[in-house]
Short mmCIF file of C-alpha atoms and ligand atoms in Angstrom, two decimals:
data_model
loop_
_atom_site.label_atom_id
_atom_site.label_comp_id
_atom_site.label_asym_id
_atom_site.label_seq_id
_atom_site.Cartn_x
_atom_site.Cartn_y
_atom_site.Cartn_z
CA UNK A 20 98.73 115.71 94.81
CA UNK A 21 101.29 113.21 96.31
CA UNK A 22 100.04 110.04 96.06
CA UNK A 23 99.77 106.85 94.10
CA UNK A 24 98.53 103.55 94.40
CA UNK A 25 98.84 100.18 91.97
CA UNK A 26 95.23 98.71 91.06
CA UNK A 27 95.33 94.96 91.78
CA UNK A 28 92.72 92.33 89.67
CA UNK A 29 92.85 94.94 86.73
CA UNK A 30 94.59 92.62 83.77
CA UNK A 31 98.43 91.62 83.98
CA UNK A 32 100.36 92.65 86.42
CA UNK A 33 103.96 94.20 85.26
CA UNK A 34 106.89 92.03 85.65
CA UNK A 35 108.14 93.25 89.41
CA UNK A 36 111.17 95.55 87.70
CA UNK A 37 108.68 97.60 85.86
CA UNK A 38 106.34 97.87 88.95
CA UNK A 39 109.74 98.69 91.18
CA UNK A 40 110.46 101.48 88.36
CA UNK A 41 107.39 102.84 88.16
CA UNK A 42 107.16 103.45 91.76
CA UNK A 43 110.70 104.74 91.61
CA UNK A 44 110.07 107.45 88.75
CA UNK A 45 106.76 108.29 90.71
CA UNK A 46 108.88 109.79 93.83
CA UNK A 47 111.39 111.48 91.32
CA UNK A 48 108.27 113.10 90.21
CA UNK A 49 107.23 114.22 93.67
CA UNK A 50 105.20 111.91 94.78
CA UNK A 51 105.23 111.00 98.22
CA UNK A 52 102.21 109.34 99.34
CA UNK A 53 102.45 105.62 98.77
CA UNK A 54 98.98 103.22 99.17
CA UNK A 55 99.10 99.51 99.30
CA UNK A 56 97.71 96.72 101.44
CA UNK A 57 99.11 93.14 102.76
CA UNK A 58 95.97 91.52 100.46
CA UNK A 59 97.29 93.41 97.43
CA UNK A 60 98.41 90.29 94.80
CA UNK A 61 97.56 88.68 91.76
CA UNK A 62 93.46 87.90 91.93
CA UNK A 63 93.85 89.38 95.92
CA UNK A 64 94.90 85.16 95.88
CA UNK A 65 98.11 86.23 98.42
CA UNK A 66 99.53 88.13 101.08
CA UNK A 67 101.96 90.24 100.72
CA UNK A 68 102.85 90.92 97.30
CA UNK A 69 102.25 94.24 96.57
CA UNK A 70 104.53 95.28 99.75
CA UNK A 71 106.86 93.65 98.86
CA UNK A 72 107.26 95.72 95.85
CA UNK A 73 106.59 98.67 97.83
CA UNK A 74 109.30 97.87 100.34
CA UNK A 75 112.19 97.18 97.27
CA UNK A 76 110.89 100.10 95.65
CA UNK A 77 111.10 102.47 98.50
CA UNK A 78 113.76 101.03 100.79
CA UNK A 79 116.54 103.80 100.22
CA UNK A 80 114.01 107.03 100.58
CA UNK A 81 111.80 105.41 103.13
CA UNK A 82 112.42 108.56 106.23
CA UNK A 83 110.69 111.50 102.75
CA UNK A 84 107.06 109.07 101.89
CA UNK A 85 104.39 108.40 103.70
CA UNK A 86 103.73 104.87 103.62
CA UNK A 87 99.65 103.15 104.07
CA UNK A 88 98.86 100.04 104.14
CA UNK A 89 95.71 97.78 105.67
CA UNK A 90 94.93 94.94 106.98
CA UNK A 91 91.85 92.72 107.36
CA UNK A 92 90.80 91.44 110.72
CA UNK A 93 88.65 88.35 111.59
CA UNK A 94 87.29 87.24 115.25
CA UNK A 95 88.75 84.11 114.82
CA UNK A 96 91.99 85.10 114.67
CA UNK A 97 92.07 86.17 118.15
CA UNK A 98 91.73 83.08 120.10
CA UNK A 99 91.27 82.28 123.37
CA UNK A 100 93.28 84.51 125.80
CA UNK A 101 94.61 86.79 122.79
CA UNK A 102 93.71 90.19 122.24
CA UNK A 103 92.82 92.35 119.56
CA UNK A 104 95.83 94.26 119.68
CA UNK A 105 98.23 90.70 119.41
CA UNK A 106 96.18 90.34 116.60
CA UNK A 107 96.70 93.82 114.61
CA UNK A 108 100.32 94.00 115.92
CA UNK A 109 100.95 90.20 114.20
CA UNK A 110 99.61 91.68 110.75
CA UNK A 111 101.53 95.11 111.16
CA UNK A 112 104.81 93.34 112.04
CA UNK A 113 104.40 91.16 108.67
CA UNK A 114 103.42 93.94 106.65
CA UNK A 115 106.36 95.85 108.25
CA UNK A 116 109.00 92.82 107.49
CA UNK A 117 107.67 93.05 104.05
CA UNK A 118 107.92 96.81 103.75
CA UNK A 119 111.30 97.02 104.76
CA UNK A 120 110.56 99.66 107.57
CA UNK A 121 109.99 99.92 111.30
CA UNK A 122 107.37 101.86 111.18
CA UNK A 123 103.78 102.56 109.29
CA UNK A 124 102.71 106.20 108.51
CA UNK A 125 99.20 105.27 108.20
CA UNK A 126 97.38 102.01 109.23
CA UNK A 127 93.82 100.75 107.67
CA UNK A 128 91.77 98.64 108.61
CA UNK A 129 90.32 97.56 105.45
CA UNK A 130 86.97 96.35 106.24
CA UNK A 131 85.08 96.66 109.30
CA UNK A 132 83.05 93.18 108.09
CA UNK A 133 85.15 90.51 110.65
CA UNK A 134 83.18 90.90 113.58
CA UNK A 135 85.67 92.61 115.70
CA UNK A 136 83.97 95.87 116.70
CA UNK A 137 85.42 98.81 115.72
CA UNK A 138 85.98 100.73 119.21
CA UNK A 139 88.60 96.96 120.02
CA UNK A 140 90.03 98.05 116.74
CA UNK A 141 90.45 101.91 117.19
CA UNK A 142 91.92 100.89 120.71
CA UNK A 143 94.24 98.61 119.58
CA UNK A 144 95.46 101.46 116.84
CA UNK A 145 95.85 103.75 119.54
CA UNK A 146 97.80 101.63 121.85
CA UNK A 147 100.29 100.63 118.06
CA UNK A 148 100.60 104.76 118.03
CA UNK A 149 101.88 104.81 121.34
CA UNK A 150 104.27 102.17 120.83
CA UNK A 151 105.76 104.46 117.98
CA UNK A 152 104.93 101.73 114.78
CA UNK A 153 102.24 103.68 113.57
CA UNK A 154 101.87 107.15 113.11
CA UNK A 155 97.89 107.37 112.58
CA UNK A 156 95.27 105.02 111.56
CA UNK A 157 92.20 104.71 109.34
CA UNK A 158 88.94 103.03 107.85
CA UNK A 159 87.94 102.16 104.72
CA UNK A 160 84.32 102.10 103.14
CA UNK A 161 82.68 103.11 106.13
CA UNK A 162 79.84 105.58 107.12
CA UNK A 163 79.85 108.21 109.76
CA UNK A 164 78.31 106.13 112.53
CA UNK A 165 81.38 103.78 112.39
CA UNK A 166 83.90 106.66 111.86
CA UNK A 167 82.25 108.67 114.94
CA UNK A 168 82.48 105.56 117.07
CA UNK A 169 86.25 105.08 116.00
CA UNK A 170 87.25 108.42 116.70
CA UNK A 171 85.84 109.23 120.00
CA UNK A 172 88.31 106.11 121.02
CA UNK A 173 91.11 107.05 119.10
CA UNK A 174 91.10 110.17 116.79
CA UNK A 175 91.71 109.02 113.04
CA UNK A 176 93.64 110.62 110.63
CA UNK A 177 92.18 108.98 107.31
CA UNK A 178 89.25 107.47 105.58
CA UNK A 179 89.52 105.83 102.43
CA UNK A 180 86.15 105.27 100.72
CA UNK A 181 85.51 104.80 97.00
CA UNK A 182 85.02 108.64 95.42
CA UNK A 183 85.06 110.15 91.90
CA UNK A 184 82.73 111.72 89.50
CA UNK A 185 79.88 109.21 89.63
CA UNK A 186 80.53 108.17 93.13
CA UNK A 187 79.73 111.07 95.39
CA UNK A 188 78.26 109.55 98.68
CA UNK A 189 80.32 110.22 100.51
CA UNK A 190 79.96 114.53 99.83
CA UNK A 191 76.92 114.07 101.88
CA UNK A 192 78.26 113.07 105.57
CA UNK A 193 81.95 111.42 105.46
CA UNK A 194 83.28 114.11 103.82
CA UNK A 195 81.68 116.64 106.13
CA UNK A 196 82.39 114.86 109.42
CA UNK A 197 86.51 114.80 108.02
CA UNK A 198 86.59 118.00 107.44
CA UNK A 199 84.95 119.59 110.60
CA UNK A 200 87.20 116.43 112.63
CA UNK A 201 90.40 117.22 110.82
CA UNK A 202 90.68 113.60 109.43
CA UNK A 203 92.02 113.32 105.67
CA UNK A 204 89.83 111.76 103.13
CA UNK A 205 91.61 109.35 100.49
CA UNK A 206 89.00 108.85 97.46
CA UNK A 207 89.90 105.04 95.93
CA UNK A 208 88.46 104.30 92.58
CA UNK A 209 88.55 108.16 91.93
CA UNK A 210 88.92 108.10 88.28
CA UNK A 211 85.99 105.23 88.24
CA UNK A 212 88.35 102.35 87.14
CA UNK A 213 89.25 104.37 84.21
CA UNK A 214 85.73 105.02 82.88
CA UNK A 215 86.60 108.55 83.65
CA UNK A 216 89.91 108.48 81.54
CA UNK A 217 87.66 108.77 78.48
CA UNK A 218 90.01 105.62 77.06
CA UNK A 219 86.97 102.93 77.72
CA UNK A 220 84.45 102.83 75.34
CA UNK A 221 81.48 100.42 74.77
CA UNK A 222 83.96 98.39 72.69
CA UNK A 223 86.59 97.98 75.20
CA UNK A 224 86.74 94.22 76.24
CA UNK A 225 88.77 92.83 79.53
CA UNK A 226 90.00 89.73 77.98
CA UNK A 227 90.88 87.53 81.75
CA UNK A 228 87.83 86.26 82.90
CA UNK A 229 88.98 87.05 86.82
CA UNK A 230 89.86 90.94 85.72
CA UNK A 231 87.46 92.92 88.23
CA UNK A 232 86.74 95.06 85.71
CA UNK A 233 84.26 92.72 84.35
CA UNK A 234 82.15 93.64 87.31
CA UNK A 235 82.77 97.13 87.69
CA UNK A 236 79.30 98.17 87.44
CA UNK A 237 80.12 101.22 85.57
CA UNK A 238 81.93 99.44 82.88
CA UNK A 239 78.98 97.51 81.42
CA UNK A 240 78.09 98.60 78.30
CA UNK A 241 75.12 99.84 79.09
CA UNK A 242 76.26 101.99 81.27
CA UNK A 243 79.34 103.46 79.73
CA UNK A 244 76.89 104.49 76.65
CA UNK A 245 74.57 106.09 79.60
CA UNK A 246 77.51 107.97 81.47
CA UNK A 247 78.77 109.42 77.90
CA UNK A 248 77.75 112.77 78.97
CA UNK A 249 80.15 112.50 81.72
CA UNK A 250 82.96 111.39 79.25
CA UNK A 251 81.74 114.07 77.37
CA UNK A 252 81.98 117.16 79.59
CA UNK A 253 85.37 115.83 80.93
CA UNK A 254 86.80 116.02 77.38
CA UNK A 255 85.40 119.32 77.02
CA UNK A 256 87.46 121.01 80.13
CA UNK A 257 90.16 118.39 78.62
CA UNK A 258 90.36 120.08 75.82
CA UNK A 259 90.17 123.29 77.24
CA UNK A 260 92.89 123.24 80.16
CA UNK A 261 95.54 121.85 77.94
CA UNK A 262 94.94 118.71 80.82
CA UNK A 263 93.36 115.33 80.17
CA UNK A 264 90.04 113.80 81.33
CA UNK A 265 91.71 111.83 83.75
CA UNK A 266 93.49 114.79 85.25
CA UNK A 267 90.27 116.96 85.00
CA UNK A 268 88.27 114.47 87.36
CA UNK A 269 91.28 114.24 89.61
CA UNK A 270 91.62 118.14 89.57
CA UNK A 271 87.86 118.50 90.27
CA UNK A 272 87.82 117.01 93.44
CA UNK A 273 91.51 118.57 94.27
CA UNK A 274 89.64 122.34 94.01
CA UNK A 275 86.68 121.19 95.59
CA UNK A 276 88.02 119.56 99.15
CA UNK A 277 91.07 120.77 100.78
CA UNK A 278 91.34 117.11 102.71
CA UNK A 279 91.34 114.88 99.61
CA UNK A 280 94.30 113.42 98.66
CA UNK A 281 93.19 110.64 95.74
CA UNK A 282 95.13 107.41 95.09
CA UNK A 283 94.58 106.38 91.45
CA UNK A 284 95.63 103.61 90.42
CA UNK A 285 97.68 102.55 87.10
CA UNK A 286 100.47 99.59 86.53
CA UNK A 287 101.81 101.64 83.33
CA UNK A 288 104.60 104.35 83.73
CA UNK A 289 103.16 106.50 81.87
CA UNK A 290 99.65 107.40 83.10
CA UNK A 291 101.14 107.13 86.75
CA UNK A 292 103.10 110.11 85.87
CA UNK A 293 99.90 111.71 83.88
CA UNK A 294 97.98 111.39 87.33
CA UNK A 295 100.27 112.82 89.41
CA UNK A 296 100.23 115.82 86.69
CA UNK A 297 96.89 116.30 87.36
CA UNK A 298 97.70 118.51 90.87
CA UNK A 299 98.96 121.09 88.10
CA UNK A 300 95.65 121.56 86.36
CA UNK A 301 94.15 124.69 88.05
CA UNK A 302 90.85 124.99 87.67
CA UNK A 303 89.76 128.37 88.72
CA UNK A 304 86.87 129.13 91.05
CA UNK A 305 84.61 129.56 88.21
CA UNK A 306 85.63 126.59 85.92
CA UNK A 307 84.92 124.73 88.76
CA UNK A 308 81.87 126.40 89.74
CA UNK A 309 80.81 125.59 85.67
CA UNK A 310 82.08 121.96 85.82
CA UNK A 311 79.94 121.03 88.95
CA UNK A 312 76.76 122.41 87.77
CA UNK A 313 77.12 120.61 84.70
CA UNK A 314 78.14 117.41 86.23
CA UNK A 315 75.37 117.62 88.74
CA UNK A 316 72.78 117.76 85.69
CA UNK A 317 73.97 114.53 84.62
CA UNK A 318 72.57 111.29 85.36
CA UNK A 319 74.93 108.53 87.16
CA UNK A 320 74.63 104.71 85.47
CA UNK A 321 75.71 101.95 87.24
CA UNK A 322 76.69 103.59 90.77
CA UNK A 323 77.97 101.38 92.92
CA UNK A 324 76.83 103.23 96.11
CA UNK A 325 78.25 102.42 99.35
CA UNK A 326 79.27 98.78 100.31
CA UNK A 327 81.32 97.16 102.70
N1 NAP B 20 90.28 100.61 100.24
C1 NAP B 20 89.74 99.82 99.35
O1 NAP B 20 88.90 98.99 99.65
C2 NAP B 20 90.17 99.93 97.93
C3 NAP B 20 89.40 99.35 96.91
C4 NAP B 20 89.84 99.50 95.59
C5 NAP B 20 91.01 100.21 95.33
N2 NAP B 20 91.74 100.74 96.35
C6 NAP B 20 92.98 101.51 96.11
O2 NAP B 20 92.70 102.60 95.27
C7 NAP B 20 93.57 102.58 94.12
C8 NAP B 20 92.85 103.15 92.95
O3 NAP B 20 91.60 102.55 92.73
P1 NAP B 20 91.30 101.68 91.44
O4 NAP B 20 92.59 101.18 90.90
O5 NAP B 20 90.23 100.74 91.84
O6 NAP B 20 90.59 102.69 90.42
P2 NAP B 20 91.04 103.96 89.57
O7 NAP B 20 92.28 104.56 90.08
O8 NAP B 20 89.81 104.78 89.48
O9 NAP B 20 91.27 103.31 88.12
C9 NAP B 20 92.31 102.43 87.81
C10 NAP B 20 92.12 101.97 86.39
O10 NAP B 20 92.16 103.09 85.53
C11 NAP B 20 93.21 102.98 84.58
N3 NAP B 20 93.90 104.28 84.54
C12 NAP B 20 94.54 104.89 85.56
N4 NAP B 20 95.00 106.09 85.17
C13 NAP B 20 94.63 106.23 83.88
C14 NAP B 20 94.81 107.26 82.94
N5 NAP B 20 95.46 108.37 83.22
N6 NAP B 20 94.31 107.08 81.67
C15 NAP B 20 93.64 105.95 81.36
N7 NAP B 20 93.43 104.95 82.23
C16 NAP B 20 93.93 105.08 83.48
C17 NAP B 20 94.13 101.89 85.08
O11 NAP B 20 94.64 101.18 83.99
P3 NAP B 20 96.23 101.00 83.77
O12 NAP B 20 96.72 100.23 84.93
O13 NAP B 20 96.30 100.25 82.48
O14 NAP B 20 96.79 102.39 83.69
C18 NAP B 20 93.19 101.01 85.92
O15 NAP B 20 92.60 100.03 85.11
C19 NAP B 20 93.97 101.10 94.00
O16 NAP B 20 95.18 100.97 93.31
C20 NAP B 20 94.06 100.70 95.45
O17 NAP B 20 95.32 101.08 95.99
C21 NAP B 20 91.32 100.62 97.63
#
């Protein structure tokens, strides 16, 4: 695994040197794949924030990582006489200003919900590729109706839809379609914002009232006392690979998909570098084999599902 991302509207956000180290000590550990979006900012309340970090962070090893980034689209943007693609190409210019680079690896939109239809979109995208400032394009949270219109206008190379443990709609067609289309699949969420770490328990309070993780559905009490068999077996393989639950859940879904490249998410040094670990946790066919039957005798609380 390659990849990182920082969670936004999870608790306090670092002061920007720590967030500009940890980023940095992330690619000295090898990781290459870099996730952010212009709405990424305290509360989601600005643009740009989170790029700009990016862009600071990155600026002198820009040509060896893969940057991503999204952007959200509205109708009413376009006004009268304007096209889509004026509108996508004002977005990727700012997010490109604020990511120090000419150029975006990979190019989301991050909700198809602003009534601009996804074929303007994907044709737009295409026509940004052939200028040379993007290098591929994506969705995010989307089923395989949308993805199968977007691709037959412009082939995509990623989706990024929430995926972990208890979050496995997408097994059942997106992943499927990606594979057989050759698109990657980035899981978000994928250690279930941290339930899966094993480090929330039924105790754990978010103190700001605007921390998202007061809404998490999976982080009610209720349901973190319901999923403890999930905890459970994760600190079980845990224990036995020498690894930690967060790394097992990452690791599972590393062995079981050869397209999925997940983006945790983590403001602290530390468990950044933990994550990243986790594409060093083997689990052999059989582990894996043991893991999945267990985990697929286990009831989900509080799945979110899919939503746009
Ligand atoms: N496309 C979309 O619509 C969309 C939506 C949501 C998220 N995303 C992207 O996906 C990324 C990841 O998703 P996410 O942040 O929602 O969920 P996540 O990665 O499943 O979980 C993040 C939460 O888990 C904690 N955590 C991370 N690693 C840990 C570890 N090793 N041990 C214990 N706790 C750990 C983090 O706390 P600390 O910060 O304290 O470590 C944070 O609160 C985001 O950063 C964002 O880039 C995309």
């Amino acid at each position: 695994m390659g990849c990182m991302a920082f969670s936004h509207g999870y608790g306090k956000i670092p002061p920007e040197k720590y967030s500009i180290e940890a980023i940095q000590n992330a690619y000295q550990h090898g990781c290459t794949f870099f996730d952010t979006a212009e709405v990424y900012s305290p509360n989601l309340a600005g643009i740009g924030h989170n790029e700009r970090i990016v862009g600071k962070a990155l600026r002198d090893v820009r040509e060896n990582v893969v940057l991503a980034t999204k952007l959200f689209l509205n109708r009413s943007e376009i006004g009268r006489g304007g096209s889509v693609y004026d509108a996508v190409r004002r977005h990727l210019e700012d997010s490109m200003e604020r990511l120090q680079t000419g150029m975006v690896d990979l190019y989301y939109l991050h909700r198809t919900s602003g009534g601009v239809s996804v074929e303007e979109v994907a044709e737009a995208m295409g026509q940004l590729i052939e200028d040379g400032l993007i290098r591929g394009w994506g969705l995010s949270q989307v089923d395989v109706d949308v993805i199968d219109r977007a691709q037959k206008v412009t082939p995509l190379t990623a989706i990024q839809n929430i995926y972990s443990m208890v979050e496995r709609d997408v097994e059942s067609g997106v992943i499927p379609y990606c594979l057989e289309n050759n698109i990657g699949m980035v899981p978000f969420s994928p250690i279930a914002s941290g339930l899966l770490s094993g480090k929330i328990t039924t105790e754990t309070k978010f103190e700001k009232n605007d921390d998202v993780r007061n809404w998490v559905p999976q982080l009610s009490k209720a349901n973190i006392a319901g999923n403890q068999p999930i905890i459970d077996l994760l600190k079980e393989y845990a224990d036995k690979k020498n690894a930690t639950s967060a790394q097992i859940s990452l690791a599972w879904m590393l062995h079981k998909y050869p397209n999925v490249v997940p983006i945790p998410g983590s403001k602290n040094k530390e468990r950044i570098i933990e994550n990243l670990d986790a594409s060093n946790v083997d689990l052999t066919d059989a582990e894996f084999t043991s893991l999945e039957s267990a985990l697929n005798k286990c009831k989900v609380y509080g799945h979110r599902g899919f939503s746009r």
